[in-house]
mmCIF file with all atom_site columns, C-alpha atoms in Angstrom:
data_model
loop_
_atom_site.group_PDB
_atom_site.id
_atom_site.type_symbol
_atom_site.label_atom_id
_atom_site.label_alt_id
_atom_site.label_comp_id
_atom_site.label_asym_id
_atom_site.label_entity_id
_atom_site.label_seq_id
_atom_site.pdbx_PDB_ins_code
_atom_site.Cartn_x
_atom_site.Cartn_y
_atom_site.Cartn_z
_atom_site.occupancy
_atom_site.B_iso_or_equiv
_atom_site.pdbx_formal_charge
_atom_site.auth_seq_id
_atom_site.auth_comp_id
_atom_site.auth_asym_id
_atom_site.auth_atom_id
_atom_site.pdbx_PDB_model_num
ATOM 1   C CA . MET A 1 1   ? 139.260 49.947  94.568 1.00 61.00 ? 1   MET A CA 1
ATOM 2   C CA . SER A 1 2   ? 137.289 52.996  95.662 1.00 71.00 ? 2   SER A CA 1
ATOM 3   C CA . SER A 1 3   ? 134.925 54.977  93.342 1.00 73.00 ? 3   SER A CA 1
ATOM 4   C CA . THR A 1 4   ? 137.531 57.730  93.028 1.00 76.00 ? 4   THR A CA 1
ATOM 5   C CA . ASP A 1 5   ? 140.312 55.151  92.079 1.00 81.00 ? 5   ASP A CA 1
ATOM 6   C CA . SER A 1 6   ? 137.846 53.515  89.478 1.00 89.00 ? 6   SER A CA 1
ATOM 7   C CA . ARG A 1 7   ? 137.075 57.014  87.921 1.00 90.00 ? 7   ARG A CA 1
ATOM 8   C CA . ALA A 1 8   ? 140.760 57.831  87.676 1.00 91.00 ? 8   ALA A CA 1
ATOM 9   C CA . ALA A 1 9   ? 141.594 54.498  86.197 1.00 91.00 ? 9   ALA A CA 1
ATOM 10  C CA . ILE A 1 10  ? 138.878 54.814  83.450 1.00 93.00 ? 10  ILE A CA 1
ATOM 11  C CA . PHE A 1 11  ? 139.899 58.296  82.449 1.00 91.00 ? 11  PHE A CA 1
ATOM 12  C CA . ALA A 1 12  ? 143.581 57.097  82.476 1.00 92.00 ? 12  ALA A CA 1
ATOM 13  C CA . ALA A 1 13  ? 142.610 54.273  80.046 1.00 91.00 ? 13  ALA A CA 1
ATOM 14  C CA . ILE A 1 14  ? 140.621 56.758  77.735 1.00 91.00 ? 14  ILE A CA 1
ATOM 15  C CA . ARG A 1 15  ? 143.548 59.185  77.481 1.00 88.00 ? 15  ARG A CA 1
ATOM 16  C CA . ALA A 1 16  ? 146.003 56.243  76.868 1.00 89.00 ? 16  ALA A CA 1
ATOM 17  C CA . ASN A 1 17  ? 143.872 55.003  73.970 1.00 89.00 ? 17  ASN A CA 1
ATOM 18  C CA . ARG A 1 18  ? 142.813 58.197  72.495 1.00 84.00 ? 18  ARG A CA 1
ATOM 19  C CA . PRO A 1 19  ? 143.792 58.619  68.833 1.00 83.00 ? 19  PRO A CA 1
ATOM 20  C CA . ASN A 1 20  ? 146.310 61.173  68.363 1.00 83.00 ? 20  ASN A CA 1
ATOM 21  C CA . VAL A 1 21  ? 144.430 62.879  65.576 1.00 82.00 ? 21  VAL A CA 1
ATOM 22  C CA . GLN A 1 22  ? 142.720 66.410  65.777 1.00 80.00 ? 22  GLN A CA 1
ATOM 23  C CA . PRO A 1 23  ? 139.495 66.134  63.528 1.00 81.00 ? 23  PRO A CA 1
ATOM 24  C CA . PRO A 1 24  ? 138.972 69.162  61.311 1.00 84.00 ? 24  PRO A CA 1
ATOM 25  C CA . GLN A 1 25  ? 136.472 71.601  62.553 1.00 78.00 ? 25  GLN A CA 1
ATOM 26  C CA . PRO A 1 26  ? 133.370 72.254  60.333 1.00 83.00 ? 26  PRO A CA 1
ATOM 27  C CA . ASP A 1 27  ? 133.253 75.214  58.143 1.00 84.00 ? 27  ASP A CA 1
ATOM 28  C CA . VAL A 1 28  ? 130.311 77.030  59.398 1.00 81.00 ? 28  VAL A CA 1
ATOM 29  C CA . PRO A 1 29  ? 128.677 79.617  57.084 1.00 86.00 ? 29  PRO A CA 1
ATOM 30  C CA . LEU A 1 30  ? 127.947 83.093  58.298 1.00 87.00 ? 30  LEU A CA 1
ATOM 31  C CA . PHE A 1 31  ? 124.451 83.238  56.730 1.00 87.00 ? 31  PHE A CA 1
ATOM 32  C CA . ASP A 1 32  ? 124.991 86.705  55.208 1.00 86.00 ? 32  ASP A CA 1
ATOM 33  C CA . THR A 1 33  ? 122.297 86.173  52.724 1.00 84.00 ? 33  THR A CA 1
ATOM 34  C CA . LYS A 1 34  ? 119.774 86.592  55.502 1.00 84.00 ? 34  LYS A CA 1
ATOM 35  C CA . ALA A 1 35  ? 121.413 89.527  57.305 1.00 87.00 ? 35  ALA A CA 1
ATOM 36  C CA . PRO A 1 36  ? 119.470 92.719  57.531 1.00 90.00 ? 36  PRO A CA 1
ATOM 37  C CA . THR A 1 37  ? 120.808 95.737  55.467 1.00 91.00 ? 37  THR A CA 1
ATOM 38  C CA . ASP A 1 38  ? 119.921 98.215  58.222 1.00 97.00 ? 38  ASP A CA 1
ATOM 39  C CA . LEU A 1 39  ? 121.870 96.748  61.273 1.00 97.00 ? 39  LEU A CA 1
ATOM 40  C CA . VAL A 1 40  ? 120.975 99.699  63.648 1.00 98.00 ? 40  VAL A CA 1
ATOM 41  C CA . ALA A 1 41  ? 117.302 99.258  62.904 1.00 98.00 ? 41  ALA A CA 1
ATOM 42  C CA . ALA A 1 42  ? 117.376 95.618  63.249 1.00 97.00 ? 42  ALA A CA 1
ATOM 43  C CA . PHE A 1 43  ? 119.288 95.831  66.467 1.00 98.00 ? 43  PHE A CA 1
ATOM 44  C CA . SER A 1 44  ? 116.912 98.370  67.869 1.00 98.00 ? 44  SER A CA 1
ATOM 45  C CA . ASP A 1 45  ? 113.848 96.349  66.951 1.00 97.00 ? 45  ASP A CA 1
ATOM 46  C CA . MET A 1 46  ? 115.160 93.189  68.677 1.00 96.00 ? 46  MET A CA 1
ATOM 47  C CA . LEU A 1 47  ? 116.335 95.196  71.727 1.00 97.00 ? 47  LEU A CA 1
ATOM 48  C CA . GLY A 1 48  ? 112.851 96.466  72.282 1.00 96.00 ? 48  GLY A CA 1
ATOM 49  C CA . LYS A 1 49  ? 111.331 93.037  71.944 1.00 94.00 ? 49  LYS A CA 1
ATOM 50  C CA . MET A 1 50  ? 113.647 91.891  74.586 1.00 93.00 ? 50  MET A CA 1
ATOM 51  C CA . GLY A 1 51  ? 112.585 94.636  77.074 1.00 93.00 ? 51  GLY A CA 1
ATOM 52  C CA . GLY A 1 52  ? 115.403 97.085  76.422 1.00 95.00 ? 52  GLY A CA 1
ATOM 53  C CA . SER A 1 53  ? 115.153 100.479 74.738 1.00 96.00 ? 53  SER A CA 1
ATOM 54  C CA . VAL A 1 54  ? 117.281 102.954 72.745 1.00 97.00 ? 54  VAL A CA 1
ATOM 55  C CA . LEU A 1 55  ? 118.018 106.197 74.429 1.00 96.00 ? 55  LEU A CA 1
ATOM 56  C CA . ASP A 1 56  ? 117.286 108.765 71.850 1.00 93.00 ? 56  ASP A CA 1
ATOM 57  C CA . PRO A 1 57  ? 119.405 111.963 72.046 1.00 92.00 ? 57  PRO A CA 1
ATOM 58  C CA . GLN A 1 58  ? 116.475 113.968 70.305 1.00 88.00 ? 58  GLN A CA 1
ATOM 59  C CA . GLY A 1 59  ? 118.964 116.052 68.269 1.00 87.00 ? 59  GLY A CA 1
ATOM 60  C CA . GLN A 1 60  ? 121.437 116.455 71.043 1.00 87.00 ? 60  GLN A CA 1
ATOM 61  C CA . TYR A 1 61  ? 125.119 115.555 71.033 1.00 92.00 ? 61  TYR A CA 1
ATOM 62  C CA . PRO A 1 62  ? 124.898 111.896 72.422 1.00 93.00 ? 62  PRO A CA 1
ATOM 63  C CA . ILE A 1 63  ? 126.934 112.636 75.555 1.00 92.00 ? 63  ILE A CA 1
ATOM 64  C CA . ASN A 1 64  ? 124.901 115.572 76.392 1.00 92.00 ? 64  ASN A CA 1
ATOM 65  C CA . ALA A 1 65  ? 121.729 113.223 76.223 1.00 94.00 ? 65  ALA A CA 1
ATOM 66  C CA . LEU A 1 66  ? 123.639 110.804 78.407 1.00 94.00 ? 66  LEU A CA 1
ATOM 67  C CA . ARG A 1 67  ? 124.357 113.516 81.087 1.00 93.00 ? 67  ARG A CA 1
ATOM 68  C CA . ALA A 1 68  ? 120.645 114.481 80.995 1.00 92.00 ? 68  ALA A CA 1
ATOM 69  C CA . ALA A 1 69  ? 119.653 110.797 81.355 1.00 94.00 ? 69  ALA A CA 1
ATOM 70  C CA . VAL A 1 70  ? 121.585 110.383 84.689 1.00 94.00 ? 70  VAL A CA 1
ATOM 71  C CA . ALA A 1 71  ? 121.267 113.863 86.104 1.00 92.00 ? 71  ALA A CA 1
ATOM 72  C CA . ASN A 1 72  ? 119.755 113.833 89.598 1.00 92.00 ? 72  ASN A CA 1
ATOM 73  C CA . LYS A 1 73  ? 119.361 110.026 89.493 1.00 93.00 ? 73  LYS A CA 1
ATOM 74  C CA . GLY A 1 74  ? 121.551 109.188 92.518 1.00 94.00 ? 74  GLY A CA 1
ATOM 75  C CA . ILE A 1 75  ? 124.863 107.377 92.493 1.00 95.00 ? 75  ILE A CA 1
ATOM 76  C CA . ILE A 1 76  ? 126.234 106.804 88.770 1.00 96.00 ? 76  ILE A CA 1
ATOM 77  C CA . ALA A 1 77  ? 128.937 104.174 88.269 1.00 95.00 ? 77  ALA A CA 1
ATOM 78  C CA . THR A 1 78  ? 130.760 104.685 85.000 1.00 95.00 ? 78  THR A CA 1
ATOM 79  C CA . ALA A 1 79  ? 133.406 102.752 83.176 1.00 95.00 ? 79  ALA A CA 1
ATOM 80  C CA . VAL A 1 80  ? 133.408 105.216 80.476 1.00 94.00 ? 80  VAL A CA 1
ATOM 81  C CA . PRO A 1 81  ? 135.584 108.221 80.136 1.00 91.00 ? 81  PRO A CA 1
ATOM 82  C CA . GLU A 1 82  ? 132.769 110.359 78.712 1.00 88.00 ? 82  GLU A CA 1
ATOM 83  C CA . LEU A 1 83  ? 131.295 111.170 82.209 1.00 87.00 ? 83  LEU A CA 1
ATOM 84  C CA . HIS A 1 84  ? 134.572 111.475 84.209 1.00 82.00 ? 84  HIS A CA 1
ATOM 85  C CA . GLY A 1 85  ? 135.049 114.820 85.766 1.00 77.00 ? 85  GLY A CA 1
ATOM 86  C CA . ASP A 1 86  ? 131.550 116.148 85.670 1.00 79.00 ? 86  ASP A CA 1
ATOM 87  C CA . PRO A 1 87  ? 131.085 117.917 89.008 1.00 82.00 ? 87  PRO A CA 1
ATOM 88  C CA . SER A 1 88  ? 127.320 118.152 88.637 1.00 82.00 ? 88  SER A CA 1
ATOM 89  C CA . LEU A 1 89  ? 126.814 114.354 88.840 1.00 87.00 ? 89  LEU A CA 1
ATOM 90  C CA . GLN A 1 90  ? 127.383 111.688 91.660 1.00 90.00 ? 90  GLN A CA 1
ATOM 91  C CA . ILE A 1 91  ? 129.993 109.850 89.563 1.00 90.00 ? 91  ILE A CA 1
ATOM 92  C CA . ARG A 1 92  ? 131.757 106.827 91.042 1.00 91.00 ? 92  ARG A CA 1
ATOM 93  C CA . GLN A 1 93  ? 134.524 105.789 88.740 1.00 92.00 ? 93  GLN A CA 1
ATOM 94  C CA . VAL A 1 94  ? 134.767 102.073 88.268 1.00 94.00 ? 94  VAL A CA 1
ATOM 95  C CA . LEU A 1 95  ? 138.273 100.701 88.605 1.00 92.00 ? 95  LEU A CA 1
ATOM 96  C CA . PRO A 1 96  ? 139.662 97.169  88.122 1.00 92.00 ? 96  PRO A CA 1
ATOM 97  C CA . ASP A 1 97  ? 140.745 96.845  91.909 1.00 94.00 ? 97  ASP A CA 1
ATOM 98  C CA . MET A 1 98  ? 137.640 98.074  93.499 1.00 94.00 ? 98  MET A CA 1
ATOM 99  C CA . ASP A 1 99  ? 135.342 95.641  95.639 1.00 96.00 ? 99  ASP A CA 1
ATOM 100 C CA . PRO A 1 100 ? 132.787 94.102  93.389 1.00 94.00 ? 100 PRO A CA 1
ATOM 101 C CA . HIS A 1 101 ? 130.036 94.602  96.165 1.00 95.00 ? 101 HIS A CA 1
ATOM 102 C CA . SER A 1 102 ? 130.706 98.281  96.411 1.00 94.00 ? 102 SER A CA 1
ATOM 103 C CA . LEU A 1 103 ? 128.386 98.601  93.354 1.00 95.00 ? 103 LEU A CA 1
ATOM 104 C CA . ALA A 1 104 ? 125.404 97.436  95.260 1.00 93.00 ? 104 ALA A CA 1
ATOM 105 C CA . ASN A 1 105 ? 124.041 100.883 95.963 1.00 94.00 ? 105 ASN A CA 1
ATOM 106 C CA . VAL A 1 106 ? 124.444 102.246 92.501 1.00 96.00 ? 106 VAL A CA 1
ATOM 107 C CA . GLU A 1 107 ? 121.310 103.723 90.839 1.00 96.00 ? 107 GLU A CA 1
ATOM 108 C CA . ILE A 1 108 ? 122.709 103.623 87.068 1.00 97.00 ? 108 ILE A CA 1
ATOM 109 C CA . GLY A 1 109 ? 125.768 101.946 85.635 1.00 96.00 ? 109 GLY A CA 1
ATOM 110 C CA . VAL A 1 110 ? 127.248 103.237 82.497 1.00 97.00 ? 110 VAL A CA 1
ATOM 111 C CA . VAL A 1 111 ? 129.483 101.085 80.266 1.00 97.00 ? 111 VAL A CA 1
ATOM 112 C CA . ARG A 1 112 ? 130.530 100.829 76.536 1.00 97.00 ? 112 ARG A CA 1
ATOM 113 C CA . ALA A 1 113 ? 129.950 97.597  74.687 1.00 98.00 ? 113 ALA A CA 1
ATOM 114 C CA . ALA A 1 114 ? 132.680 95.840  72.658 1.00 97.00 ? 114 ALA A CA 1
ATOM 115 C CA . PHE A 1 115 ? 129.976 95.245  69.988 1.00 98.00 ? 115 PHE A CA 1
ATOM 116 C CA . GLY A 1 116 ? 126.371 94.569  69.326 1.00 98.00 ? 116 GLY A CA 1
ATOM 117 C CA . VAL A 1 117 ? 124.381 91.695  67.682 1.00 97.00 ? 117 VAL A CA 1
ATOM 118 C CA . ALA A 1 118 ? 121.554 92.843  65.469 1.00 97.00 ? 118 ALA A CA 1
ATOM 119 C CA . GLU A 1 119 ? 119.950 89.349  65.333 1.00 95.00 ? 119 GLU A CA 1
ATOM 120 C CA . THR A 1 120 ? 119.362 89.263  69.121 1.00 95.00 ? 120 THR A CA 1
ATOM 121 C CA . GLY A 1 121 ? 119.547 92.840  70.292 1.00 97.00 ? 121 GLY A CA 1
ATOM 122 C CA . SER A 1 122 ? 122.455 91.806  72.567 1.00 97.00 ? 122 SER A CA 1
ATOM 123 C CA . VAL A 1 123 ? 125.405 93.735  73.682 1.00 98.00 ? 123 VAL A CA 1
ATOM 124 C CA . CYS A 1 124 ? 128.795 92.046  74.227 1.00 97.00 ? 124 CYS A CA 1
ATOM 125 C CA . LEU A 1 125 ? 130.503 93.245  77.549 1.00 97.00 ? 125 LEU A CA 1
ATOM 126 C CA . THR A 1 126 ? 134.041 92.170  78.469 1.00 96.00 ? 126 THR A CA 1
ATOM 127 C CA . ASP A 1 127 ? 136.241 92.496  81.443 1.00 95.00 ? 127 ASP A CA 1
ATOM 128 C CA . THR A 1 128 ? 137.969 95.309  79.563 1.00 95.00 ? 128 THR A CA 1
ATOM 129 C CA . GLU A 1 129 ? 134.664 97.312  79.297 1.00 95.00 ? 129 GLU A CA 1
ATOM 130 C CA . LEU A 1 130 ? 133.118 96.469  82.731 1.00 96.00 ? 130 LEU A CA 1
ATOM 131 C CA . GLN A 1 131 ? 136.403 96.792  84.652 1.00 96.00 ? 131 GLN A CA 1
ATOM 132 C CA . VAL A 1 132 ? 134.288 95.030  87.488 1.00 96.00 ? 132 VAL A CA 1
ATOM 133 C CA . ASN A 1 133 ? 131.910 92.361  86.390 1.00 94.00 ? 133 ASN A CA 1
ATOM 134 C CA . THR A 1 134 ? 129.238 93.408  88.762 1.00 95.00 ? 134 THR A CA 1
ATOM 135 C CA . LEU A 1 135 ? 128.809 96.645  86.912 1.00 96.00 ? 135 LEU A CA 1
ATOM 136 C CA . GLY A 1 136 ? 126.631 94.699  84.530 1.00 95.00 ? 136 GLY A CA 1
ATOM 137 C CA . TYR A 1 137 ? 124.301 93.422  87.201 1.00 94.00 ? 137 TYR A CA 1
ATOM 138 C CA . LEU A 1 138 ? 124.310 95.187  90.552 1.00 95.00 ? 138 LEU A CA 1
ATOM 139 C CA . PRO A 1 139 ? 123.148 98.716  89.452 1.00 96.00 ? 139 PRO A CA 1
ATOM 140 C CA . GLN A 1 140 ? 119.358 99.364  89.353 1.00 95.00 ? 140 GLN A CA 1
ATOM 141 C CA . HIS A 1 141 ? 119.717 100.422 85.718 1.00 96.00 ? 141 HIS A CA 1
ATOM 142 C CA . LEU A 1 142 ? 122.154 100.182 82.900 1.00 97.00 ? 142 LEU A CA 1
ATOM 143 C CA . ILE A 1 143 ? 123.155 102.415 80.093 1.00 98.00 ? 143 ILE A CA 1
ATOM 144 C CA . VAL A 1 144 ? 125.281 100.970 77.341 1.00 98.00 ? 144 VAL A CA 1
ATOM 145 C CA . LEU A 1 145 ? 127.051 102.920 74.870 1.00 98.00 ? 145 LEU A CA 1
ATOM 146 C CA . LEU A 1 146 ? 127.333 101.255 71.570 1.00 98.00 ? 146 LEU A CA 1
ATOM 147 C CA . ASP A 1 147 ? 129.347 102.349 68.462 1.00 98.00 ? 147 ASP A CA 1
ATOM 148 C CA . PRO A 1 148 ? 126.787 101.695 65.402 1.00 97.00 ? 148 PRO A CA 1
ATOM 149 C CA . ALA A 1 149 ? 129.787 100.601 63.401 1.00 97.00 ? 149 ALA A CA 1
ATOM 150 C CA . ARG A 1 150 ? 130.313 97.785  65.812 1.00 98.00 ? 150 ARG A CA 1
ATOM 151 C CA . ILE A 1 151 ? 127.068 95.925  65.213 1.00 98.00 ? 151 ILE A CA 1
ATOM 152 C CA . VAL A 1 152 ? 127.366 92.588  63.553 1.00 97.00 ? 152 VAL A CA 1
ATOM 153 C CA . PRO A 1 153 ? 124.477 90.853  61.887 1.00 96.00 ? 153 PRO A CA 1
ATOM 154 C CA . ASN A 1 154 ? 124.153 87.653  63.803 1.00 94.00 ? 154 ASN A CA 1
ATOM 155 C CA . LEU A 1 155 ? 125.756 85.260  66.431 1.00 93.00 ? 155 LEU A CA 1
ATOM 156 C CA . HIS A 1 156 ? 127.715 83.595  63.718 1.00 92.00 ? 156 HIS A CA 1
ATOM 157 C CA . HIS A 1 157 ? 129.667 86.781  63.147 1.00 94.00 ? 157 HIS A CA 1
ATOM 158 C CA . ALA A 1 158 ? 129.784 87.564  66.987 1.00 94.00 ? 158 ALA A CA 1
ATOM 159 C CA . TYR A 1 159 ? 131.637 84.272  67.729 1.00 91.00 ? 159 TYR A CA 1
ATOM 160 C CA . ARG A 1 160 ? 134.373 85.407  65.153 1.00 92.00 ? 160 ARG A CA 1
ATOM 161 C CA . GLN A 1 161 ? 134.994 88.707  67.034 1.00 94.00 ? 161 GLN A CA 1
ATOM 162 C CA . PRO A 1 162 ? 138.438 88.940  68.730 1.00 92.00 ? 162 PRO A CA 1
ATOM 163 C CA . GLU A 1 163 ? 136.790 89.390  72.142 1.00 90.00 ? 163 GLU A CA 1
ATOM 164 C CA . PHE A 1 164 ? 135.997 85.653  72.276 1.00 82.00 ? 164 PHE A CA 1
ATOM 165 C CA . HIS A 1 165 ? 139.776 84.984  71.983 1.00 84.00 ? 165 HIS A CA 1
ATOM 166 C CA . GLU A 1 166 ? 141.471 87.827  73.832 1.00 91.00 ? 166 GLU A CA 1
ATOM 167 C CA . HIS A 1 167 ? 139.646 88.210  77.110 1.00 92.00 ? 167 HIS A CA 1
ATOM 168 C CA . ASN A 1 168 ? 138.973 86.206  80.290 1.00 91.00 ? 168 ASN A CA 1
ATOM 169 C CA . TYR A 1 169 ? 135.428 87.290  80.530 1.00 93.00 ? 169 TYR A CA 1
ATOM 170 C CA . ALA A 1 170 ? 132.783 88.118  77.895 1.00 93.00 ? 170 ALA A CA 1
ATOM 171 C CA . VAL A 1 171 ? 128.991 88.090  78.197 1.00 93.00 ? 171 VAL A CA 1
ATOM 172 C CA . PHE A 1 172 ? 126.066 88.774  75.890 1.00 95.00 ? 172 PHE A CA 1
ATOM 173 C CA . GLN A 1 173 ? 123.453 90.958  77.674 1.00 94.00 ? 173 GLN A CA 1
ATOM 174 C CA . THR A 1 174 ? 119.968 91.219  76.163 1.00 92.00 ? 174 THR A CA 1
ATOM 175 C CA . GLY A 1 175 ? 117.915 93.625  77.661 1.00 89.00 ? 175 GLY A CA 1
ATOM 176 C CA . PRO A 1 176 ? 117.120 93.872  81.454 1.00 90.00 ? 176 PRO A CA 1
ATOM 177 C CA . SER A 1 177 ? 116.930 90.993  83.858 1.00 88.00 ? 177 SER A CA 1
ATOM 178 C CA . ALA A 1 178 ? 113.608 88.996  83.385 1.00 83.00 ? 178 ALA A CA 1
ATOM 179 C CA . THR A 1 179 ? 112.209 86.248  85.474 1.00 81.00 ? 179 THR A CA 1
ATOM 180 C CA . ALA A 1 180 ? 108.834 84.563  84.956 1.00 79.00 ? 180 ALA A CA 1
ATOM 181 C CA . ASP A 1 181 ? 107.138 82.297  87.386 1.00 75.00 ? 181 ASP A CA 1
ATOM 182 C CA . ILE A 1 182 ? 105.043 79.268  86.683 1.00 72.00 ? 182 ILE A CA 1
ATOM 183 C CA . GLU A 1 183 ? 101.856 81.508  86.524 1.00 72.00 ? 183 GLU A CA 1
ATOM 184 C CA . GLY A 1 184 ? 103.562 83.484  83.660 1.00 73.00 ? 184 GLY A CA 1
ATOM 185 C CA . VAL A 1 185 ? 104.272 86.748  85.718 1.00 80.00 ? 185 VAL A CA 1
ATOM 186 C CA . LEU A 1 186 ? 107.218 88.460  84.190 1.00 78.00 ? 186 LEU A CA 1
ATOM 187 C CA . ILE A 1 187 ? 109.347 90.273  86.729 1.00 80.00 ? 187 ILE A CA 1
ATOM 188 C CA . HIS A 1 188 ? 112.210 92.672  85.530 1.00 78.00 ? 188 HIS A CA 1
ATOM 189 C CA . GLY A 1 189 ? 115.031 93.214  87.775 1.00 78.00 ? 189 GLY A CA 1
ATOM 190 C CA . ALA A 1 190 ? 114.834 90.322  90.104 1.00 78.00 ? 190 ALA A CA 1
ATOM 191 C CA . GLN A 1 191 ? 118.409 88.820  89.116 1.00 83.00 ? 191 GLN A CA 1
ATOM 192 C CA . GLY A 1 192 ? 119.891 91.842  87.496 1.00 88.00 ? 192 GLY A CA 1
ATOM 193 C CA . VAL A 1 193 ? 119.313 95.382  86.180 1.00 94.00 ? 193 VAL A CA 1
ATOM 194 C CA . ARG A 1 194 ? 115.687 96.640  86.079 1.00 94.00 ? 194 ARG A CA 1
ATOM 195 C CA . SER A 1 195 ? 116.228 98.341  82.666 1.00 95.00 ? 195 SER A CA 1
ATOM 196 C CA . LEU A 1 196 ? 118.759 98.571  79.930 1.00 96.00 ? 196 LEU A CA 1
ATOM 197 C CA . ARG A 1 197 ? 118.986 101.366 77.542 1.00 97.00 ? 197 ARG A CA 1
ATOM 198 C CA . VAL A 1 198 ? 121.432 101.520 74.618 1.00 98.00 ? 198 VAL A CA 1
ATOM 199 C CA . LEU A 1 199 ? 122.976 105.030 73.391 1.00 98.00 ? 199 LEU A CA 1
ATOM 200 C CA . PHE A 1 200 ? 124.429 104.883 69.788 1.00 97.00 ? 200 PHE A CA 1
ATOM 201 C CA . CYS A 1 201 ? 127.651 106.645 70.257 1.00 95.00 ? 201 CYS A CA 1
ATOM 202 C CA . ALA A 1 202 ? 130.987 106.340 68.574 1.00 93.00 ? 202 ALA A CA 1
ATOM 203 C CA . PRO A 1 203 ? 134.077 106.428 70.997 1.00 91.00 ? 203 PRO A CA 1
ATOM 204 C CA . GLN A 1 204 ? 135.750 109.635 71.667 1.00 80.00 ? 204 GLN A CA 1
ATOM 205 C CA . ALA A 1 205 ? 138.862 110.151 69.547 1.00 68.00 ? 205 ALA A CA 1
ATOM 206 C CA . GLY A 1 206 ? 142.118 109.753 71.399 1.00 56.00 ? 206 GLY A CA 1
#
């Protein structure tokens, strides 16, 4: 009997003798007693510690601040409607059927997060928000729009969000790409975006 046949026989025996009982899943608490009261402040603090930053609109309408942040910065790939139709910008609209490699020469990618996690300063990006998964990694820089009302306290809450049940792809992105070698030298952007900024902005109505 070959090793492949032996392996198949072992797995067949396991399946045949497996008890037909589904054990109950444990009831995991949400640890709300330790959740911060100001989720925006907690998220911003952790984002900064992970190398990201908050894009401060400085009193401007958030979308105007976004346009100012990307103006004259080269090719902008956007998966958000807020930047569509602006002739003053080099906009490349991200569409689901486009070649993922076509985003390799993009300077700034713009995407909206499904939600944020205050505990880690992470944003959740799904296939719906990204349209093309490489939007989160190939651009030199990434700007993420995040509705402040969509920040959850911790990962226990995050795992209960519908995005983990309704999408084929979902990723937590925390700050820019960070790679350290054995000597402790930290490099940003070697395996992903060089910078990640978050703009607190509710979705446009309609």
